[in-house]
Short mmCIF file of C-alpha atoms in Angstrom, two decimals:
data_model
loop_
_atom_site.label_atom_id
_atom_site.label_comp_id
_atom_site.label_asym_id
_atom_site.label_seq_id
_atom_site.Cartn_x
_atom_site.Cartn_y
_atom_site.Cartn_z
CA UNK A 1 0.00 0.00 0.00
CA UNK A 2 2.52 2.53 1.07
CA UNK A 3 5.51 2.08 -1.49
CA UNK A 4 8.90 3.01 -0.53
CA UNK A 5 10.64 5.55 -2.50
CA UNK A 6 14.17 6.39 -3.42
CA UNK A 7 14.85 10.23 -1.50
CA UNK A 8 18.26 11.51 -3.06
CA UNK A 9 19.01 15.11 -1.23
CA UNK A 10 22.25 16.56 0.00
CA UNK A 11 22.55 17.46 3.33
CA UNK A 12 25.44 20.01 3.76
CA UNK A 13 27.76 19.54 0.80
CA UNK A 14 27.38 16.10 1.10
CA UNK A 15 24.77 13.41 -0.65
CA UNK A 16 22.47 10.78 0.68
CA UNK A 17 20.03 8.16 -1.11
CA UNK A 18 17.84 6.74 1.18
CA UNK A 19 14.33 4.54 1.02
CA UNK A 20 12.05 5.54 2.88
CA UNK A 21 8.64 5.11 3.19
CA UNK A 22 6.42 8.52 2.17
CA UNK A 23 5.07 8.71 5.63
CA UNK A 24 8.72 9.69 7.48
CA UNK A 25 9.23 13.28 8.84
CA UNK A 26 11.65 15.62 7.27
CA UNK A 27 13.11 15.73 10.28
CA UNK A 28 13.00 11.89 10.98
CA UNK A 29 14.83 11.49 7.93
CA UNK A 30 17.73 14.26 8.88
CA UNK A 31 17.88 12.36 12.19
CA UNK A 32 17.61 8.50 11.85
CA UNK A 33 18.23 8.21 7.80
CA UNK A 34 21.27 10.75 7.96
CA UNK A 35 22.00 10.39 11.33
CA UNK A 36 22.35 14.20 11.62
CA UNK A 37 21.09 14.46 15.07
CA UNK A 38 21.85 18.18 15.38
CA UNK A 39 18.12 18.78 14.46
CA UNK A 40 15.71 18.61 17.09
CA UNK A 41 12.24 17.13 17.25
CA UNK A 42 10.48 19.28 19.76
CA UNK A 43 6.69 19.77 19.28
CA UNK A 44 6.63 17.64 16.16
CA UNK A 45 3.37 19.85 15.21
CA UNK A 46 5.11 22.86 13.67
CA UNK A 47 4.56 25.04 16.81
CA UNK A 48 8.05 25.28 18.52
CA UNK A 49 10.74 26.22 15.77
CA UNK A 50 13.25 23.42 17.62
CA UNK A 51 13.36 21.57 13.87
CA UNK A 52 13.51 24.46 11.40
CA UNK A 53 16.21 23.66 8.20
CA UNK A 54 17.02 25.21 5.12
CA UNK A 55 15.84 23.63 2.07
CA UNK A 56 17.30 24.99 -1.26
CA UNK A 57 18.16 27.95 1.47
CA UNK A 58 14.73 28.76 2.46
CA UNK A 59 13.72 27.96 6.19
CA UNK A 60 11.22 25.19 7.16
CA UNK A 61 10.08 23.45 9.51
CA UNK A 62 11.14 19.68 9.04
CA UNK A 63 8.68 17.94 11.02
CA UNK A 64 5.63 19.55 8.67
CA UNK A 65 7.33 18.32 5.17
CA UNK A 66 7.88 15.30 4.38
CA UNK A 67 11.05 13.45 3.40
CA UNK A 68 9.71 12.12 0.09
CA UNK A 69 8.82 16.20 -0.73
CA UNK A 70 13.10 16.59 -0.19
CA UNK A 71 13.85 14.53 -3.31
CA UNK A 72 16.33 16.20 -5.53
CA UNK A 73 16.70 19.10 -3.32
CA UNK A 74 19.47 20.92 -0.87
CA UNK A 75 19.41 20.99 3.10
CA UNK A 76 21.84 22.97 5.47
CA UNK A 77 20.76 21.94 8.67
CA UNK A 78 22.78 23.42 11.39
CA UNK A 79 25.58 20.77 11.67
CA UNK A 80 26.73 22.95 7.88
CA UNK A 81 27.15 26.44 10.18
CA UNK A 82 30.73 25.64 11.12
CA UNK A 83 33.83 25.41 9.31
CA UNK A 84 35.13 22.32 10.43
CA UNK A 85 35.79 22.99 14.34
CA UNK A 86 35.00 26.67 13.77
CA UNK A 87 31.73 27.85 14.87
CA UNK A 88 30.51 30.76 12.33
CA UNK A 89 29.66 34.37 13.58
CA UNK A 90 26.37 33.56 14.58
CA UNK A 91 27.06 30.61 16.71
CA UNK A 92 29.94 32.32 18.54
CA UNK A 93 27.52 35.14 19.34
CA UNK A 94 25.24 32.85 20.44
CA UNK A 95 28.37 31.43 22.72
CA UNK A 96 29.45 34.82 23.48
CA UNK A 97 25.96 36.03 24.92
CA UNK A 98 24.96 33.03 26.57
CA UNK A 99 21.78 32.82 24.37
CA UNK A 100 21.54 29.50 25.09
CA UNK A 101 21.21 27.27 28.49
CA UNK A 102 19.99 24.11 27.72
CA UNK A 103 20.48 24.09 23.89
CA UNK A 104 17.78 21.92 22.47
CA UNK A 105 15.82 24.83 20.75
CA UNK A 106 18.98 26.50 19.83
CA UNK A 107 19.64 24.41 16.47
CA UNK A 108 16.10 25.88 14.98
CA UNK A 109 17.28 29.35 15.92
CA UNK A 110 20.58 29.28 14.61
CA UNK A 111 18.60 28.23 11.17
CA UNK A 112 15.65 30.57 11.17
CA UNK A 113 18.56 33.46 12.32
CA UNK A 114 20.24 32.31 9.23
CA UNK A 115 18.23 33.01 6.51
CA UNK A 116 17.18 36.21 8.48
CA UNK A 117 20.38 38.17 8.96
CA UNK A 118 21.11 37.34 5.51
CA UNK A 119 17.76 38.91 4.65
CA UNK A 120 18.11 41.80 7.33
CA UNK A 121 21.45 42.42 7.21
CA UNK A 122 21.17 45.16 9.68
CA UNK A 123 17.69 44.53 11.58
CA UNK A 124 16.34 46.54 13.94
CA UNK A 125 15.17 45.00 17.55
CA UNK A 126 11.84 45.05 16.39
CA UNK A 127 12.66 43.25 13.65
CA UNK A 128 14.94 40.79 15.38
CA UNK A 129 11.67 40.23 17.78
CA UNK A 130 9.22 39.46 15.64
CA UNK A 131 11.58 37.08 13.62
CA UNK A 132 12.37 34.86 17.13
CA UNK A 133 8.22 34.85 17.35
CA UNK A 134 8.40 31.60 15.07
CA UNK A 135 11.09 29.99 17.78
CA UNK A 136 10.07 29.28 21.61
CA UNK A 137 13.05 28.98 24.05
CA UNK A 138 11.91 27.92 27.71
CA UNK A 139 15.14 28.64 29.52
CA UNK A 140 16.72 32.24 28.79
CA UNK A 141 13.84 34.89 28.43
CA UNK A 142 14.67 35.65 24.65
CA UNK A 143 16.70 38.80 26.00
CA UNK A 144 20.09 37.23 25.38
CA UNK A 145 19.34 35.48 22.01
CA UNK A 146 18.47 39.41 21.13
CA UNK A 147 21.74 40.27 22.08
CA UNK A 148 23.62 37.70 20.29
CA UNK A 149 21.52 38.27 17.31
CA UNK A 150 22.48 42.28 17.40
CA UNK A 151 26.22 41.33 17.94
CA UNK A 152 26.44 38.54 15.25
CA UNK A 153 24.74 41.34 12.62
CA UNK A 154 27.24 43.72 13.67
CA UNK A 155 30.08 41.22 12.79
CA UNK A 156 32.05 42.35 9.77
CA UNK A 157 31.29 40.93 6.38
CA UNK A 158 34.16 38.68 6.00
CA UNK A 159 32.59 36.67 9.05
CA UNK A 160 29.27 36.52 7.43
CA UNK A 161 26.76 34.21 8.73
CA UNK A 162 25.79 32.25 5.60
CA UNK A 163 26.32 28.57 6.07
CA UNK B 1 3.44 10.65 17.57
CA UNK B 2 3.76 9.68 14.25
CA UNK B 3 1.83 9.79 10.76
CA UNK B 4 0.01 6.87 9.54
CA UNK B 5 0.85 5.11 6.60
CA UNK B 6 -0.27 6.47 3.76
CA UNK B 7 -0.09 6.36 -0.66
CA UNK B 8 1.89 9.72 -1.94
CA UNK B 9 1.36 10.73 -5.31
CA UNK B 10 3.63 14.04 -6.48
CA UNK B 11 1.65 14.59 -9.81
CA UNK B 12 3.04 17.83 -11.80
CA UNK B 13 0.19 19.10 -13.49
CA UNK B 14 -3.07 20.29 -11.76
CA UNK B 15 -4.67 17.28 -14.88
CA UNK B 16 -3.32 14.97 -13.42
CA UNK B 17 -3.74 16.15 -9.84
CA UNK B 18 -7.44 15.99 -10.47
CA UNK B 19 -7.23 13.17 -11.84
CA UNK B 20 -5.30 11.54 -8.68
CA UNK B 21 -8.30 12.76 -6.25
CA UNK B 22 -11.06 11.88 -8.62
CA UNK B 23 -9.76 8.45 -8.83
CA UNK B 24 -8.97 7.86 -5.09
CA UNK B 25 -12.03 10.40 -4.00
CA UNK B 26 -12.80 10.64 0.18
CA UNK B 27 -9.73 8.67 0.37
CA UNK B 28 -7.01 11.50 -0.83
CA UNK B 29 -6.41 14.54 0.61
CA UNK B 30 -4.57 17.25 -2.09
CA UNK B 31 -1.12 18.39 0.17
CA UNK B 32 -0.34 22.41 -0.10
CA UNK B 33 2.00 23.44 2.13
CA UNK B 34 1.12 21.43 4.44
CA UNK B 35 1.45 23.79 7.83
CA UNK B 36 -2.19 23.11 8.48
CA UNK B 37 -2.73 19.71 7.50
CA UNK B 38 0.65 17.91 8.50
CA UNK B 39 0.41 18.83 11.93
CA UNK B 40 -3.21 17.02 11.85
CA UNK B 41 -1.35 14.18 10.24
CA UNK B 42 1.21 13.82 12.89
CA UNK B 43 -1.04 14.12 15.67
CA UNK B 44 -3.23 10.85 13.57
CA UNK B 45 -6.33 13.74 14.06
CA UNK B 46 -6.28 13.65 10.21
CA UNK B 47 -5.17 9.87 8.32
CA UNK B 48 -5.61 10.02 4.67
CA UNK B 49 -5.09 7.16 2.59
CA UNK B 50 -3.60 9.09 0.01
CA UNK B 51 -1.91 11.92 -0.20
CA UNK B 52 -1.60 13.94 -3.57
CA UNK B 53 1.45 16.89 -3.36
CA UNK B 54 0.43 19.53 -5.36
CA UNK B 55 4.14 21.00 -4.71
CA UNK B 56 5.46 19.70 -8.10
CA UNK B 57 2.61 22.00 -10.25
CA UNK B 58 4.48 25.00 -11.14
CA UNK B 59 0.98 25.87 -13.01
CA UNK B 60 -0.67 26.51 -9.29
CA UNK B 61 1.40 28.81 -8.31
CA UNK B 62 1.46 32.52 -9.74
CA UNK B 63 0.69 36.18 -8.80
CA UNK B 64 -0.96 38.09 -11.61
CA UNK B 65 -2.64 41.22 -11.82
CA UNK B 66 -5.62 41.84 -13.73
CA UNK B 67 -7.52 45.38 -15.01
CA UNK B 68 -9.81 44.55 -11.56
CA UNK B 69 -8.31 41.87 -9.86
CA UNK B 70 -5.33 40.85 -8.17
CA UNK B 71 -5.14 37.06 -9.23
CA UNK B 72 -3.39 34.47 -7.25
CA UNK B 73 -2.75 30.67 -7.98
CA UNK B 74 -3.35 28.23 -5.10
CA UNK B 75 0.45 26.95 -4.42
CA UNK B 76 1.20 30.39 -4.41
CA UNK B 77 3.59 31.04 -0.76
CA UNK B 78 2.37 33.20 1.80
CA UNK B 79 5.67 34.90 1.94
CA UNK B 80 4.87 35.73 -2.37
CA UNK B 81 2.38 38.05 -0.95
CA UNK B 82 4.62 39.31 2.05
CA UNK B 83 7.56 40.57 -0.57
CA UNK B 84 4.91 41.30 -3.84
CA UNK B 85 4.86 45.52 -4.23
CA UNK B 86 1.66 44.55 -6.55
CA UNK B 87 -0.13 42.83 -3.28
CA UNK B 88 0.58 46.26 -1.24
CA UNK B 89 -0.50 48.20 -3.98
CA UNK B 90 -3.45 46.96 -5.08
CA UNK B 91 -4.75 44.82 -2.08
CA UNK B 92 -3.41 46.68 1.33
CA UNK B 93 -5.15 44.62 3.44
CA UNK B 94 -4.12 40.97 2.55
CA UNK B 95 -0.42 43.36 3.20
CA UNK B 96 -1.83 44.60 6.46
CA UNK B 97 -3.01 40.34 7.28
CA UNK B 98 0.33 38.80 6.10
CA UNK B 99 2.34 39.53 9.24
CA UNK B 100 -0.17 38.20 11.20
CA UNK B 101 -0.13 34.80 9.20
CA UNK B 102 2.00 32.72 11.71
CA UNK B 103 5.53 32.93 11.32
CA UNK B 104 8.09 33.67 8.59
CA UNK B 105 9.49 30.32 8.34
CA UNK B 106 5.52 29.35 8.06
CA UNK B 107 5.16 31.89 5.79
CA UNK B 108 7.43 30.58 3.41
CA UNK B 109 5.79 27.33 2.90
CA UNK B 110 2.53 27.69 3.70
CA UNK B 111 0.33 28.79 0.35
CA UNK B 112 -2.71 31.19 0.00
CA UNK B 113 -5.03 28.05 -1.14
CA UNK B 114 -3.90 25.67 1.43
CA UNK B 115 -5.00 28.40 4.22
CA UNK B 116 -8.45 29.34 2.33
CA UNK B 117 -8.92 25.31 1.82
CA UNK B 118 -8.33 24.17 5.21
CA UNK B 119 -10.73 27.01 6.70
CA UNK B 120 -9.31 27.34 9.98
CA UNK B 121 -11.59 29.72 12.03
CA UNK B 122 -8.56 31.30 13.35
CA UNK B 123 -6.97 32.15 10.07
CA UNK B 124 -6.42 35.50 9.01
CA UNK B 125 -6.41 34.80 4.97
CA UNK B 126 -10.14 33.68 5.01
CA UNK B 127 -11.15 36.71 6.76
CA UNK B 128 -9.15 38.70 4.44
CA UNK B 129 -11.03 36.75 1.21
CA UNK B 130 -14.48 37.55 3.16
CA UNK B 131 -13.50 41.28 3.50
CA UNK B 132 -12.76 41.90 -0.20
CA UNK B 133 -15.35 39.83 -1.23
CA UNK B 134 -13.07 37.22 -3.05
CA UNK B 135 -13.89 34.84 -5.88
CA UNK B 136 -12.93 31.53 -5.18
CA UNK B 137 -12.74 29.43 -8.41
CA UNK B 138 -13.37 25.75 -7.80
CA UNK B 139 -11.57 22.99 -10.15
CA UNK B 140 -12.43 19.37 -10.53
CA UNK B 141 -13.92 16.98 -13.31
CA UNK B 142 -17.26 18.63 -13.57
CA UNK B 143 -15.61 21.77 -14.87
CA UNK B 144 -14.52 25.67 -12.95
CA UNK B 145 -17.30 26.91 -10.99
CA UNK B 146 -16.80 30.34 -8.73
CA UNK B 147 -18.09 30.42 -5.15
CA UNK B 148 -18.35 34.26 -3.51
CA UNK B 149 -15.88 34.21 -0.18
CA UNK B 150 -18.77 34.76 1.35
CA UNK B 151 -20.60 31.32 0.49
CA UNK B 152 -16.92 29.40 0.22
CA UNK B 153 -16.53 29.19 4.25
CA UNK B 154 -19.62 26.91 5.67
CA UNK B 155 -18.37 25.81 8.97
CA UNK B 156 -15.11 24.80 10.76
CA UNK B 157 -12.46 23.33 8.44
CA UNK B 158 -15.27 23.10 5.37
CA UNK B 159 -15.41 24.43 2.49
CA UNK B 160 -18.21 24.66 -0.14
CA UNK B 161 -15.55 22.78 -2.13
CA UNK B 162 -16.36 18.57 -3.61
CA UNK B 163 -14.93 16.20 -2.21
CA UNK B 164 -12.83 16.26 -6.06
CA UNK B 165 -12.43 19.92 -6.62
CA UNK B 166 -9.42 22.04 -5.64
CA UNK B 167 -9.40 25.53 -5.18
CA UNK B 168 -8.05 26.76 -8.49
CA UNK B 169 -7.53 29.93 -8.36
CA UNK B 170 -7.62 33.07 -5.91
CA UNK B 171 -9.56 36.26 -7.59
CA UNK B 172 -9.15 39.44 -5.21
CA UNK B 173 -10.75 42.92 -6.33
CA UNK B 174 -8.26 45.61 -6.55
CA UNK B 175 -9.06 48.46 -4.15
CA UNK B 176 -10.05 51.85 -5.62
CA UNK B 177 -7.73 54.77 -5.21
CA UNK B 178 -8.09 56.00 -1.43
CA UNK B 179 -9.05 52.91 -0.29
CA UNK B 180 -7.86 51.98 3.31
CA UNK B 181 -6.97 48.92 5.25
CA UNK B 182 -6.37 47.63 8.37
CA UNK B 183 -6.14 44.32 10.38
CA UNK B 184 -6.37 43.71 14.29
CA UNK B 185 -5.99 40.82 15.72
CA UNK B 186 -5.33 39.60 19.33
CA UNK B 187 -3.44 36.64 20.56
CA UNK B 188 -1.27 34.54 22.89
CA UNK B 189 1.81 35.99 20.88
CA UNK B 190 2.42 37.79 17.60
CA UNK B 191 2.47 35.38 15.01
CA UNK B 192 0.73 32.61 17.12
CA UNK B 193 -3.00 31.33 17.20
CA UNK B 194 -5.40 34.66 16.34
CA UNK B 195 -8.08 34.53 19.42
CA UNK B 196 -9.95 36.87 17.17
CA UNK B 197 -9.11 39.38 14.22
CA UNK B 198 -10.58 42.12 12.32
CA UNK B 199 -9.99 42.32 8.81
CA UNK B 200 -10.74 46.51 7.98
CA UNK B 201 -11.50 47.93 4.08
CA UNK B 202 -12.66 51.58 4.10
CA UNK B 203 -13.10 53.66 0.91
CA UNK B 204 -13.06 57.00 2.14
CA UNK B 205 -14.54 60.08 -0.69
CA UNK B 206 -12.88 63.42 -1.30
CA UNK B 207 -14.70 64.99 2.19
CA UNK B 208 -13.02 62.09 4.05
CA UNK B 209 -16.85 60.19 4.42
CA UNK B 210 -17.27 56.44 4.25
CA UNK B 211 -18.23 55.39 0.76
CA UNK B 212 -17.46 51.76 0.97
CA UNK B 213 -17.07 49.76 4.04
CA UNK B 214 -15.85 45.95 4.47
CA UNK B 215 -15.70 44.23 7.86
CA UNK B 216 -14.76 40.77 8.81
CA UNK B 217 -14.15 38.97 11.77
CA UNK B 218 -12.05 35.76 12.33
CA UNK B 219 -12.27 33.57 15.48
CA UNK B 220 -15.92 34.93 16.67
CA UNK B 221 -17.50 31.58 15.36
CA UNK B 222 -16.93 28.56 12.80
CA UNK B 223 -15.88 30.87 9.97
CA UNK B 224 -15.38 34.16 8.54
CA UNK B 225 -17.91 36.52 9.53
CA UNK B 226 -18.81 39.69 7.77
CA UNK B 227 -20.06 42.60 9.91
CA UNK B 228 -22.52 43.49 7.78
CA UNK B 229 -24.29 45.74 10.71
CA UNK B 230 -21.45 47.70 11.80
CA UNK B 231 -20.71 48.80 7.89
CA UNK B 232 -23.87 49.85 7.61
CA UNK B 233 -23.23 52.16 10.75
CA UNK B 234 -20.69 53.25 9.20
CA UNK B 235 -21.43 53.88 5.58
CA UNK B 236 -21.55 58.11 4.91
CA UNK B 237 -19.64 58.55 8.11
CA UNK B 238 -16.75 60.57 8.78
CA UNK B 239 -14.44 58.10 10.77
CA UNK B 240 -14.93 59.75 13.91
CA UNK B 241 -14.45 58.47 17.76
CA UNK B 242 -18.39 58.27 18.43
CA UNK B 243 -19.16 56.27 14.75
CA UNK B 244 -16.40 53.78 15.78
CA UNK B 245 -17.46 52.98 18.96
CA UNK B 246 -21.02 52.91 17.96
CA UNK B 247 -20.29 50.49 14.76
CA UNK B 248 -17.72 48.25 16.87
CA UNK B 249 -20.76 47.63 19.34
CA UNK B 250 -22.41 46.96 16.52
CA UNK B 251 -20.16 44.45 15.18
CA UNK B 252 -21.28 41.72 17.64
CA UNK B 253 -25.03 41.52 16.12
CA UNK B 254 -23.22 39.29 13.31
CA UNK B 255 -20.69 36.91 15.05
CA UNK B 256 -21.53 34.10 16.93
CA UNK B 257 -18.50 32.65 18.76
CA UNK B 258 -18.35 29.40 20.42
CA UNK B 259 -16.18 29.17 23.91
CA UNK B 260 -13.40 26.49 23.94
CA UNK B 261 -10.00 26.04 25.77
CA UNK B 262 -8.88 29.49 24.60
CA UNK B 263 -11.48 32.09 25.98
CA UNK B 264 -15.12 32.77 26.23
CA UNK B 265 -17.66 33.30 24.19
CA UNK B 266 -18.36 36.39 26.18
CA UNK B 267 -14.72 37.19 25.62
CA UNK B 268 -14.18 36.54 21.95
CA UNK B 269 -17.33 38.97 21.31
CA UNK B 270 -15.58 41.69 23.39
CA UNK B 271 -12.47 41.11 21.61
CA UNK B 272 -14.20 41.55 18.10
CA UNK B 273 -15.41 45.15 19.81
CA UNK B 274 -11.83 45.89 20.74
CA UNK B 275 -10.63 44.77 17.35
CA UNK B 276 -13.34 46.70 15.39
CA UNK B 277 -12.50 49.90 17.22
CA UNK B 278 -8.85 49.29 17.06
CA UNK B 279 -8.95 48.69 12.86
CA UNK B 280 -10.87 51.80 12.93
CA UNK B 281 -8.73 53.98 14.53
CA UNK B 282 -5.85 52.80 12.54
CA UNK B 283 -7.86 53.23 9.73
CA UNK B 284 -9.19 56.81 10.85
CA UNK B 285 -5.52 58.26 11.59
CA UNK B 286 -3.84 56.71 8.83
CA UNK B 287 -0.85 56.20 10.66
CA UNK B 288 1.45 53.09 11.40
CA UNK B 289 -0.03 49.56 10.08
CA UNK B 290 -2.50 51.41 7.90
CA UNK B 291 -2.21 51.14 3.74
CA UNK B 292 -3.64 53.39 1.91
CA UNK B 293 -4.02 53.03 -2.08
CA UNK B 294 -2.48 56.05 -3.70
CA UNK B 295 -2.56 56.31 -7.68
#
């Protein structure tokens, strides 16, 4: 009834051909297929943020797609931020303004963040609000993950934060 | 939890898409984006036996603009109508809406059909459709047929669409020159579940008078509402502080809410009151969040 299908994507530079069956998660697949763990299931219903990617650069949230809808397509997920040992400018801010206690929603942050400061190069706190809206954290309060977010904007270009 | 088994089709015409949920009928479910209906999927609220991904029909998605009408495709992306100049030109309120339509990263996957289709109470884009008095053009094998926004919503998460018809197409009227718009809504959280929402169209004439009102509320009941009694209030007003609060009051005679886990029903019918007045106002001092037509 529910044929398995090929899924050929690259995740990070690198390429993967799994089978799957239609029904696995996005995220499932980045997780168990992949076993790129740095993505985080946390409300599995698209509420929290915890499992946002980018696919062909665009943020998502990987538990509401499917990994059969992936086929033929890029992912970053956050384990493609660093250079090798090297967090990027984002994730040192991140580091740098302890944005982060217990971590687990900090993958989907560092993701959404992504594709924002390279939209908003120079966003405003209002803007850099209303962008976390989409991402819950239940440890810091938000105010440091502002900070870090200002700092890591302010960074100079050569220490962009495009994956 | 985690989905049910289920068939997936990725057809790449809207033909064949048709074709898919004619064939497999109450069985398939047509996939859009999918931020509405995967979450029911994962949560086994919602197990289709098929599921047919309309994300492969480039044809479904598109943003045209017409002599009247600001024309959008199905599998067109919320976040098309965030970024389009043409949407905040010619249709300032689905503008105004879009930041209220969950969150960016939703945004940029979820699609203007996939909202209208799934008929969430709570969604802004319905509302919006109501307000401008949408046409909503229905596809399946009996031929196009257009339902009026207003006779598209019929209750909680249904549509006046078949069981084997997709929403085709999108038809909003452009908004005259001087036309204003405005949309309330409160909430947990900005960008979270809408408790309730006003969707706000005012064509004001050259001595600043209302000559064409359009109110609708979202979350005061199982669909869309249009506050048919507070535009009449209005209508050949001046947008003053005692015409506000007199149509806002008036707003209530036309919702209907329900109370569940969120608030009242005593509450949501305040809250439309609050979010009348507050579209209003914004509407009235063409300030911030307001978007005025200008040719």
């Amino acid at each position: 009834m529910t044929a398995r299908r090929d899924v050929r994507v690259t995740v990070n530079g690198r390429a993967y051909t799994r089978n799957v069956e239609p029904r696995m998660l996005l995220v499932d697949f980045l997780r168990h297929e992949c076993g790129l763990t740095g993505t985080h299931v946390g409300c599995a219903h698209g509420v929290c943020g915890a499992c946002t990617i980018l696919l062909d650069d665009v943020s998502i949230r990987s538990c509401l797609a499917f990994a059969v809808q992936a086929e033929g397509k890029e992912i970053t997920t956050v384990e493609g931020l660093a250079d090798g040992e090297s967090p990027n400018a984002l994730q040192r801010a991140f580091h740098e303004n302890h944005a982060l206690q217990c971590g687990y929603c900090t993958p989907g942050f560092l993701m959404s963040l992504t594709e924002f400061l390279r939209e908003t190069p120079d966003p405003n706190e209002a803007q850099i609000r209303e962008r976390l809206s989409g991402n819950l954290c239940r440890c810091t309060g938000y105010a440091n993950i502002v900070r870090a977010v200002r700092a890591a904007a302010r960074r100079p270009r050569d220490e962009d934060c495009a994956p | 939890m985690k989905p049910a088994p289920f068939e997936y089709f990725a057809p790449e015409t809207a033909e064949e898409a048709l074709a898919l949920l004619a064939e497999y009928g109450m069985d398939a479910r047509p996939l859009a984006g999918g931020q509405s209906l995967v979450p029911l999927i994962n949560m086994r609220m919602a197990q289709p036996a098929v599921l047919v991904d309309l994300n492969h029909c480039c044809e479904l998605a598109y943003l045209r603009e017409e002599e009247k009408m600001l024309v959008s495709g199905p599998m067109t992306r919320q976040r098309e109508l965030e970024i389009s100049n043409t949407v905040r030109a010619h249709c300032p309120l689905i503008a105004e809406a879009v930041p209220h339509m969950g969150h960016a990263t939703i945004r940029n996957r979820g699609t203007v059909g996939g909202s209208l289709s799934h008929a969430d109470p709570s969604a802004e884009l319905p509302g919006v459709a109501v307000a401008l008095d949408a046409e909503m053009v229905a596809d399946g094998p009996n031929g196009r047929r257009t339902v009026p926004a207003t006779e598209f919503f019929l209750a909680e998460l249904t549509t006046a669409l078949e069981p084997d018809e997709v929403l085709r197409e999108i038809r909003f009227p452009k908004a005259p020159s001087g036309s204003r718009a405005a949309f309330a809504e409160v909430g947990s959280h900005f960008g979270g579940l809408a408790l309730v929402g006003v969707a706000a169209r005012v064509d004001l004439d050259s001595a600043g008078r209302c000559a064409a009102v359009a109110l609708a509320a979202i979350g005061a009941g199982e669909r869309p509402a249009r506050l048919s009694s507070a535009e009449t209030v209005l209508m050949g007003e001046v947008l003053g502080e005692q015409v506000i609060a007199e149509a806002s009051e008036a707003a209530v005679i036309d919702v209907d809410p329900l109370a569940d886990l969120h608030a009242t029903a005593h509450w949501r019918r305040r809250a439309v009151v609050a979010m009348t007045a507050r579209a209003l106002r914004e509407i009235a001092d063409g300030g911030e969040g307001v978007a005025e037509v200008r040719r």
